[in-house]
Amino acid sequence: MSAPYDVIVIGSGFGGAVAAATLTRAGQRVLLLERGPWRDTRPVRMAGIDERSPLPYGRHFYTHLLHRLATPWTPARGWCLNRRGLFDIHQSSDMTLVCANGVGGGSHVYSAMNTRPAQSHYWDGHVHGITSAAMEEHYQWMLRTMGARAPQDSDAIPNFTGSRYAGSEHFIADQQPAMSVRMDKDAADFCNNSFFGSENGAKATLDRILLLPAMEQGLEIRARHECLSLWQQPQGYRLEVLDQRDNTIRQLSAARVVLAAGTLNTLRLLFRSRALGGLRGMPALGLGFGGNGDVPAYWALNEDGADFSTGTPCHGRFALRDPHSGGPATLPGCLPADLTTYGLNGIARIPMPAFLRRRLQRDLILVGMGADNADGVAEWHKGRLTFRYLQGNNPVLASVYAHLDEVARRSQRPVHFRRRSPLTVHPLGGARLAPSSTQGVVDARGEVYGHRGLFIADASALPAAPGTPPSMTIAAWSRHVALGISQADVTPARQRSRRQQTQQQK
Amino acid sequence: MNQQSHPDFPASNPPAGFSARYFFRHRQAEMDELFDTLSCPADISPDGVYRGRLFAISAVSRLPRPLAGLICRLLDSFLNPWKGKSFGAQEGANIWLSARGSLSFGYYHIRRAEDDNGRALIRLNYAHPRTPRLLQPIRGEARLLTDGVWLARMRWQGRHGLKTLLYFTLEARP
Ligand SMILES: Cc1cc2nc3c(=O)[nH]c(=O)nc-3n(C[C@H](O)[C@H](O)[C@H](O)COP(=O)(O)OP(=O)(O)OC[C@H]3O[C@@H](n4cnc5c(N)ncnc54)[C@H](O)[C@@H]3O)c2cc1C
């Protein structure tokens, strides 16, 4: 079996895109497999990618919104509604997970908030060799690459939280997260750029920022190629891959594999491969799963004359205002909660009755989050992936609920959310970084214990909840893993064989 | 069952969650590609009674995947009298009706061989005195899939060469 690639990367979200681009830049021959399609956006069109799938706007909303839906009542893998759909929804009894499908992964649907973890010492104390200070350069690289910056009043962004709560007696919005969205005062950039993707490229997505440039340096991307299972072999790994274009299963192999299919699908791949006998061991697989304390809520403001569906994908961060000091406040007896608001951005292009659209434009989505204990467990039984997560073990959720209730009280408008079973757009852990194979799945280099050459570079490897949106933390981890792989690879023998190959190609 | 262990495949029993059903929707060409990637470690040989499960059958494999999967599930039920194979040092037989191996029919010689590309496999040759003449053109080929599981294919030696008829897994019984 010939292996024409040094590394195969599975998945093209924040973990996969960063790993693939970093490894390619380091001179490795990289193949990236992505189960979803290229999205039909202006930058992708201009790059000459012919096979594209629409974002769920217009009539495509009803056909291209969902990729896969799994509930306790569907077959184990759920129903695949459309292989080109944008979202996966995986409902388990204790938690519902949402993630994306397509080249660029979560960057198409995310709200473009580029943040560091809530705790500045997030990376300290987990394993020998990784510190927050050392990871800082990776955060800086990623923030620079994304072109992220915090919005200002002077950017004249519609519905910007920073301006909106300037004189409010109830709320304060003095610290805004960096966002990777064009802020050039062009109205076209401030609509249809959020959960359903950004067709005109106003939001920085990973296909445009990292993958297309890396392709010019030799990265090969195979969209619509879904990895089904991994098999450890004497010289690396064999991957069973479904080519969705002709519905054929193919075998690929490489000495090194970087797994970055997102928490839900990386766990699925690891569990399935272990059940089949392709991988073995990993006694701590599934431990340390969490939802980053996410609590999405619907804030039925119904504000006269408002159109909250425009602006940056996230309008910004805010907090309760302390009536005495005038500064931000955490409710007594509660843990801190990160609060952000969003309009129903994109509904202008979703077919629906006009009265309904007008109503929805006057409401907000509110997301509270905080670092939970990431002590849930992902389990695999007869091909079904389930998540056990005890709310009682995670007091941050009660704190977020209390803050959302307080927002409702102060605004005198209802805030609706699910208290029984949380929904997360930030699933993480389950294949976490830990000092030993009994506590976690990957070591300080991101390599799976007992599996030489198999690395995990996505949110499933995070050792704890960042308590803020995690994309930059995932990217920082992935860059750390990828640089480690490329540095380990610079042996004299390897350099020699590289030179020979280049000469042969010439 | 005393299959030896191998450093890359340390245990001799199938993984707890292994199910050949995973392959029921695979097409024969896909199994060919998979078979080509497998190896046949020199220090491991099948030994004893193995449970067999059929899939990627020539004609069936051209049907839509769900239908092919359904047929393979039927063949995996009690309706199919073939239960697997038993292996000795140099010869073996198919076992019928009961997975314990009490009823044997269809004997073959076992030997290590190489495919056209010089890659090792285990060949089962039905040109055996206890096998009816009609079945003697059958050739079996097997390689190790994972701990305690062999992936094998049944082929027919015709005048124009070997033709693959179907694939099956052979799982060691714990
Ligand atoms: C609505 C929403 C808003 C968000 N907003 C923010 C935000 O503002 N800031 C922030 O930091 N985070 C945000 N997030 C979270 C962020 O998007 C995720 O944390 C991040 O994308 C996770 O990165 P990842 O690499 O782990 O996985 P993903 O980005 O999910 O990438 C995984 C990729 O792998 C592919 N894949 C899956 N299985 C396979 C397979 N078997 N074979 C091949 N490919 C496969 C998937 O299609 C996907 O493209 C948001 C998420 C959502 C859903």
XYZ file of C-alpha atoms in Angstrom, chain B residues 41 44 125 151:
4
model
C 1.472 -12.000 9.521
C -0.410 -16.118 12.974
C -7.770 -25.067 -1.966
C -11.334 -11.376 6.200
